[in-house]
Amino acid sequence: MTLIDGKPTASVDIHASGLRLLSEDYYIGFDLPDADDLYTHGLLSELKRDLTKKVIQAVINGVPLTRKSWPKSFKDDAKTALLLAGEDWMTYATAISETYPALLDIREDLGLDLMLYESDIIIRAMNYLLDKGIGCMSIHDCLIVPEDNVEEAKAAFCDAYNHKGYKRPQMSVE
């Protein structure tokens, strides 16, 4: 129900932003599979997507895949705890490490670096739109724009990723 300049809006979201940026990291870089959803690719297809995404994000932020059980923070968060019911850490850790082996080599504070890159990208994308007189808002790696400006938002993301030396991101519109 959000309006910008009195117009209905759409969100343009980067799919798997952290994983995408990590794949192009100078030290860890790896090829992403050609998949519609990086969180359900290959061995991950049998797992709960929301939990897989949360585990991958946690790993990027320093939780090692080599641990033996769910992180305490997962159990303490009510929403995440619901996802854990009947699920085994090692099942997720094994499937993720076999799908994206580079996640076994995350250096300390890499997640913070990726958050900085994401913030630089979103600020550049927002400025691209604002310079064209297009109102926008952001939530993490998502731009909210008037529905008439979805293509401009996609172009803004492409410009921002290119400016930072990254490949064109995979995007979705809702």
PDB file of C-alpha atoms in Angstrom:
ATOM      1  CA  MET A   1       0.000   0.000   0.000  1.00  0.00           C
ATOM      2  CA  THR A   2       3.054   2.260  -0.153  1.00  0.00           C
ATOM      3  CA  LEU A   3       2.762   5.226  -2.497  1.00  0.00           C
ATOM      4  CA  ILE A   4       5.557   7.369  -3.908  1.00  0.00           C
ATOM      5  CA  ASP A   5       4.491  10.682  -5.392  1.00  0.00           C
ATOM      6  CA  GLY A   6       0.909   9.415  -5.096  1.00  0.00           C
ATOM      7  CA  LYS A   7       1.624   6.387  -7.300  1.00  0.00           C
ATOM      8  CA  PRO A   8       1.437   2.660  -6.440  1.00  0.00           C
ATOM      9  CA  THR A   9       4.821   1.050  -6.021  1.00  0.00           C
ATOM     10  CA  ALA A  10       6.735  -2.084  -6.889  1.00  0.00           C
ATOM     11  CA  SER A  11       9.868  -3.496  -5.306  1.00  0.00           C
ATOM     12  CA  VAL A  12      12.918  -4.436  -7.337  1.00  0.00           C
ATOM     13  CA  ASP A  13      14.965  -6.902  -5.325  1.00  0.00           C
ATOM     14  CA  ILE A  14      18.432  -8.338  -5.865  1.00  0.00           C
ATOM     15  CA  HIS A  15      18.323 -12.116  -5.583  1.00  0.00           C
ATOM     16  CA  ALA A  16      20.870 -13.529  -3.116  1.00  0.00           C
ATOM     17  CA  SER A  17      22.856 -10.310  -2.957  1.00  0.00           C
ATOM     18  CA  GLY A  18      25.419 -11.445  -0.371  1.00  0.00           C
ATOM     19  CA  LEU A  19      26.038 -14.767  -2.110  1.00  0.00           C
ATOM     20  CA  ARG A  20      26.275 -12.962  -5.459  1.00  0.00           C
ATOM     21  CA  LEU A  21      28.857 -10.458  -4.171  1.00  0.00           C
ATOM     22  CA  LEU A  22      30.781 -13.232  -2.433  1.00  0.00           C
ATOM     23  CA  SER A  23      30.986 -15.149  -5.710  1.00  0.00           C
ATOM     24  CA  GLU A  24      32.934 -12.215  -7.156  1.00  0.00           C
ATOM     25  CA  ASP A  25      35.202 -11.727  -4.135  1.00  0.00           C
ATOM     26  CA  TYR A  26      38.862 -11.485  -5.149  1.00  0.00           C
ATOM     27  CA  TYR A  27      39.994 -14.208  -2.719  1.00  0.00           C
ATOM     28  CA  ILE A  28      36.957 -16.508  -2.614  1.00  0.00           C
ATOM     29  CA  GLY A  29      35.290 -15.942  -5.987  1.00  0.00           C
ATOM     30  CA  PHE A  30      33.433 -18.828  -7.585  1.00  0.00           C
ATOM     31  CA  ASP A  31      30.972 -19.421 -10.394  1.00  0.00           C
ATOM     32  CA  LEU A  32      27.335 -19.234  -9.441  1.00  0.00           C
ATOM     33  CA  PRO A  33      25.105 -21.861 -10.994  1.00  0.00           C
ATOM     34  CA  ASP A  34      22.719 -20.792 -13.725  1.00  0.00           C
ATOM     35  CA  ALA A  35      19.645 -21.165 -11.520  1.00  0.00           C
ATOM     36  CA  ASP A  36      16.452 -19.235 -10.976  1.00  0.00           C
ATOM     37  CA  ASP A  37      16.879 -19.551  -7.212  1.00  0.00           C
ATOM     38  CA  LEU A  38      20.340 -19.914  -5.700  1.00  0.00           C
ATOM     39  CA  TYR A  39      18.788 -21.031  -2.395  1.00  0.00           C
ATOM     40  CA  THR A  40      17.062 -24.066  -3.924  1.00  0.00           C
ATOM     41  CA  HIS A  41      19.713 -25.139  -6.428  1.00  0.00           C
ATOM     42  CA  GLY A  42      20.883 -28.758  -6.535  1.00  0.00           C
ATOM     43  CA  LEU A  43      21.122 -30.418  -3.135  1.00  0.00           C
ATOM     44  CA  LEU A  44      19.379 -27.419  -1.563  1.00  0.00           C
ATOM     45  CA  SER A  45      16.118 -28.226  -3.358  1.00  0.00           C
ATOM     46  CA  GLU A  46      15.078 -30.685  -0.649  1.00  0.00           C
ATOM     47  CA  LEU A  47      15.620 -28.181   2.184  1.00  0.00           C
ATOM     48  CA  LYS A  48      13.472 -25.383   3.576  1.00  0.00           C
ATOM     49  CA  ARG A  49      14.311 -22.361   1.421  1.00  0.00           C
ATOM     50  CA  ASP A  50      13.910 -19.773   4.203  1.00  0.00           C
ATOM     51  CA  LEU A  51      16.165 -21.751   6.517  1.00  0.00           C
ATOM     52  CA  THR A  52      18.748 -22.349   3.773  1.00  0.00           C
ATOM     53  CA  LYS A  53      18.848 -18.612   3.073  1.00  0.00           C
ATOM     54  CA  LYS A  54      19.262 -17.846   6.776  1.00  0.00           C
ATOM     55  CA  VAL A  55      22.102 -20.363   7.135  1.00  0.00           C
ATOM     56  CA  ILE A  56      23.940 -19.002   4.085  1.00  0.00           C
ATOM     57  CA  GLN A  57      23.601 -15.443   5.388  1.00  0.00           C
ATOM     58  CA  ALA A  58      24.837 -16.540   8.821  1.00  0.00           C
ATOM     59  CA  VAL A  59      27.832 -18.297   7.258  1.00  0.00           C
ATOM     60  CA  ILE A  60      28.722 -15.191   5.264  1.00  0.00           C
ATOM     61  CA  ASN A  61      28.599 -13.326   8.571  1.00  0.00           C
ATOM     62  CA  GLY A  62      30.953 -15.673  10.387  1.00  0.00           C
ATOM     63  CA  VAL A  63      29.033 -18.794  11.496  1.00  0.00           C
ATOM     64  CA  PRO A  64      31.195 -21.711  10.335  1.00  0.00           C
ATOM     65  CA  LEU A  65      29.597 -24.562   8.398  1.00  0.00           C
ATOM     66  CA  THR A  66      31.886 -26.912  10.304  1.00  0.00           C
ATOM     67  CA  ARG A  67      30.008 -26.473  13.584  1.00  0.00           C
ATOM     68  CA  LYS A  68      28.009 -29.461  14.892  1.00  0.00           C
ATOM     69  CA  SER A  69      24.621 -27.927  15.699  1.00  0.00           C
ATOM     70  CA  TRP A  70      22.355 -24.938  15.166  1.00  0.00           C
ATOM     71  CA  PRO A  71      23.695 -21.609  16.436  1.00  0.00           C
ATOM     72  CA  LYS A  72      22.127 -20.451  19.701  1.00  0.00           C
ATOM     73  CA  SER A  73      20.896 -17.295  17.953  1.00  0.00           C
ATOM     74  CA  PHE A  74      18.781 -19.483  15.633  1.00  0.00           C
ATOM     75  CA  LYS A  75      17.156 -21.235  18.593  1.00  0.00           C
ATOM     76  CA  ASP A  76      16.608 -17.971  20.489  1.00  0.00           C
ATOM     77  CA  ASP A  77      14.792 -16.262  17.605  1.00  0.00           C
ATOM     78  CA  ALA A  78      11.141 -17.380  17.721  1.00  0.00           C
ATOM     79  CA  LYS A  79      10.577 -17.145  13.961  1.00  0.00           C
ATOM     80  CA  THR A  80      13.754 -19.069  13.145  1.00  0.00           C
ATOM     81  CA  ALA A  81      13.116 -21.609  15.898  1.00  0.00           C
ATOM     82  CA  LEU A  82       9.888 -22.574  14.107  1.00  0.00           C
ATOM     83  CA  LEU A  83      11.878 -23.309  10.960  1.00  0.00           C
ATOM     84  CA  LEU A  84      14.246 -25.584  12.914  1.00  0.00           C
ATOM     85  CA  ALA A  85      11.548 -28.064  13.936  1.00  0.00           C
ATOM     86  CA  GLY A  86      12.636 -31.480  12.691  1.00  0.00           C
ATOM     87  CA  GLU A  87      15.654 -30.076  10.847  1.00  0.00           C
ATOM     88  CA  ASP A  88      19.273 -31.112  11.381  1.00  0.00           C
ATOM     89  CA  TRP A  89      22.184 -28.649  11.151  1.00  0.00           C
ATOM     90  CA  MET A  90      24.482 -31.176   9.489  1.00  0.00           C
ATOM     91  CA  THR A  91      21.958 -31.795   6.699  1.00  0.00           C
ATOM     92  CA  TYR A  92      21.986 -28.092   5.851  1.00  0.00           C
ATOM     93  CA  ALA A  93      25.725 -27.627   6.396  1.00  0.00           C
ATOM     94  CA  THR A  94      26.567 -30.569   4.138  1.00  0.00           C
ATOM     95  CA  ALA A  95      24.198 -29.561   1.335  1.00  0.00           C
ATOM     96  CA  ILE A  96      25.368 -25.943   1.435  1.00  0.00           C
ATOM     97  CA  SER A  97      29.068 -26.802   1.575  1.00  0.00           C
ATOM     98  CA  GLU A  98      28.693 -29.200  -1.363  1.00  0.00           C
ATOM     99  CA  THR A  99      26.684 -26.659  -3.388  1.00  0.00           C
ATOM    100  CA  TYR A 100      28.881 -23.670  -2.500  1.00  0.00           C
ATOM    101  CA  PRO A 101      32.243 -25.039  -1.229  1.00  0.00           C
ATOM    102  CA  ALA A 102      33.689 -21.514  -1.071  1.00  0.00           C
ATOM    103  CA  LEU A 103      31.493 -20.909   1.988  1.00  0.00           C
ATOM    104  CA  LEU A 104      33.932 -23.098   3.929  1.00  0.00           C
ATOM    105  CA  ASP A 105      36.627 -20.413   3.431  1.00  0.00           C
ATOM    106  CA  ILE A 106      34.947 -17.258   4.730  1.00  0.00           C
ATOM    107  CA  ARG A 107      37.465 -14.829   6.194  1.00  0.00           C
ATOM    108  CA  GLU A 108      36.740 -12.877   9.363  1.00  0.00           C
ATOM    109  CA  ASP A 109      34.572  -9.786   8.886  1.00  0.00           C
ATOM    110  CA  LEU A 110      33.794 -10.621   5.248  1.00  0.00           C
ATOM    111  CA  GLY A 111      30.092 -10.187   6.000  1.00  0.00           C
ATOM    112  CA  LEU A 112      30.773  -6.633   7.149  1.00  0.00           C
ATOM    113  CA  ASP A 113      32.687  -5.931   3.945  1.00  0.00           C
ATOM    114  CA  LEU A 114      29.798  -7.259   1.857  1.00  0.00           C
ATOM    115  CA  MET A 115      27.313  -5.107   3.780  1.00  0.00           C
ATOM    116  CA  LEU A 116      29.448  -2.067   2.974  1.00  0.00           C
ATOM    117  CA  TYR A 117      29.510  -3.006  -0.724  1.00  0.00           C
ATOM    118  CA  GLU A 118      25.730  -3.505  -0.669  1.00  0.00           C
ATOM    119  CA  SER A 119      25.210  -0.111   0.955  1.00  0.00           C
ATOM    120  CA  ASP A 120      27.465   1.576  -1.629  1.00  0.00           C
ATOM    121  CA  ILE A 121      25.476  -0.120  -4.396  1.00  0.00           C
ATOM    122  CA  ILE A 122      22.050   0.848  -3.033  1.00  0.00           C
ATOM    123  CA  ILE A 123      23.123   4.464  -2.452  1.00  0.00           C
ATOM    124  CA  ARG A 124      24.434   4.723  -6.012  1.00  0.00           C
ATOM    125  CA  ALA A 125      21.258   3.126  -7.388  1.00  0.00           C
ATOM    126  CA  MET A 126      19.077   5.496  -5.365  1.00  0.00           C
ATOM    127  CA  ASN A 127      21.076   8.524  -6.525  1.00  0.00           C
ATOM    128  CA  TYR A 128      20.758   7.318 -10.129  1.00  0.00           C
ATOM    129  CA  LEU A 129      16.975   7.383  -9.743  1.00  0.00           C
ATOM    130  CA  LEU A 130      16.814  10.593  -7.718  1.00  0.00           C
ATOM    131  CA  ASP A 131      18.972  12.373 -10.337  1.00  0.00           C
ATOM    132  CA  LYS A 132      16.252  11.457 -12.852  1.00  0.00           C
ATOM    133  CA  GLY A 133      13.544  12.842 -10.564  1.00  0.00           C
ATOM    134  CA  ILE A 134      12.274   9.382  -9.635  1.00  0.00           C
ATOM    135  CA  GLY A 135      11.284   8.977  -5.995  1.00  0.00           C
ATOM    136  CA  CYS A 136      12.466   5.772  -4.324  1.00  0.00           C
ATOM    137  CA  MET A 137      13.037   4.039  -1.018  1.00  0.00           C
ATOM    138  CA  SER A 138      15.338   1.183  -0.120  1.00  0.00           C
ATOM    139  CA  ILE A 139      15.218  -1.809   2.152  1.00  0.00           C
ATOM    140  CA  HIS A 140      18.590  -3.564   2.230  1.00  0.00           C
ATOM    141  CA  ASP A 141      19.137  -4.717  -1.387  1.00  0.00           C
ATOM    142  CA  CYS A 142      15.701  -3.715  -2.639  1.00  0.00           C
ATOM    143  CA  LEU A 143      14.466  -0.539  -4.314  1.00  0.00           C
ATOM    144  CA  ILE A 144      10.861   0.527  -3.956  1.00  0.00           C
ATOM    145  CA  VAL A 145       9.790   2.717  -6.877  1.00  0.00           C
ATOM    146  CA  PRO A 146       6.590   3.804  -8.593  1.00  0.00           C
ATOM    147  CA  GLU A 147       5.360   0.928 -10.774  1.00  0.00           C
ATOM    148  CA  ASP A 148       6.013   3.071 -13.863  1.00  0.00           C
ATOM    149  CA  ASN A 149       9.725   3.205 -12.995  1.00  0.00           C
ATOM    150  CA  VAL A 150      10.598  -0.484 -12.579  1.00  0.00           C
ATOM    151  CA  GLU A 151      12.804  -0.524 -15.677  1.00  0.00           C
ATOM    152  CA  GLU A 152      14.686   2.546 -14.447  1.00  0.00           C
ATOM    153  CA  ALA A 153      15.235   0.828 -11.082  1.00  0.00           C
ATOM    154  CA  LYS A 154      16.666  -2.212 -12.850  1.00  0.00           C
ATOM    155  CA  ALA A 155      18.938   0.075 -14.867  1.00  0.00           C
ATOM    156  CA  ALA A 156      19.982   1.821 -11.640  1.00  0.00           C
ATOM    157  CA  PHE A 157      21.031  -1.503 -10.102  1.00  0.00           C
ATOM    158  CA  CYS A 158      22.896  -2.518 -13.254  1.00  0.00           C
ATOM    159  CA  ASP A 159      24.721   0.818 -13.261  1.00  0.00           C
ATOM    160  CA  ALA A 160      25.623   0.515  -9.587  1.00  0.00           C
ATOM    161  CA  TYR A 161      26.861  -3.070  -9.874  1.00  0.00           C
ATOM    162  CA  ASN A 162      28.857  -2.212 -12.997  1.00  0.00           C
ATOM    163  CA  HIS A 163      30.363   0.864 -11.319  1.00  0.00           C
ATOM    164  CA  LYS A 164      31.613  -1.351  -8.466  1.00  0.00           C
ATOM    165  CA  GLY A 165      33.023  -3.888 -10.944  1.00  0.00           C
ATOM    166  CA  TYR A 166      30.341  -6.538 -10.434  1.00  0.00           C
ATOM    167  CA  LYS A 167      28.332  -8.487 -12.981  1.00  0.00           C
ATOM    168  CA  ARG A 168      24.685  -7.657 -13.658  1.00  0.00           C
ATOM    169  CA  PRO A 169      22.625  -8.964 -10.722  1.00  0.00           C
ATOM    170  CA  GLN A 170      19.642 -11.269 -10.905  1.00  0.00           C
ATOM    171  CA  MET A 171      16.544  -9.235  -9.971  1.00  0.00           C
ATOM    172  CA  SER A 172      12.913  -9.878  -9.193  1.00  0.00           C
ATOM    173  CA  VAL A 173       9.966  -7.503  -9.195  1.00  0.00           C
ATOM    174  CA  GLU A 174       6.996  -7.661  -6.849  1.00  0.00           C
TER     175      GLU A 174
END
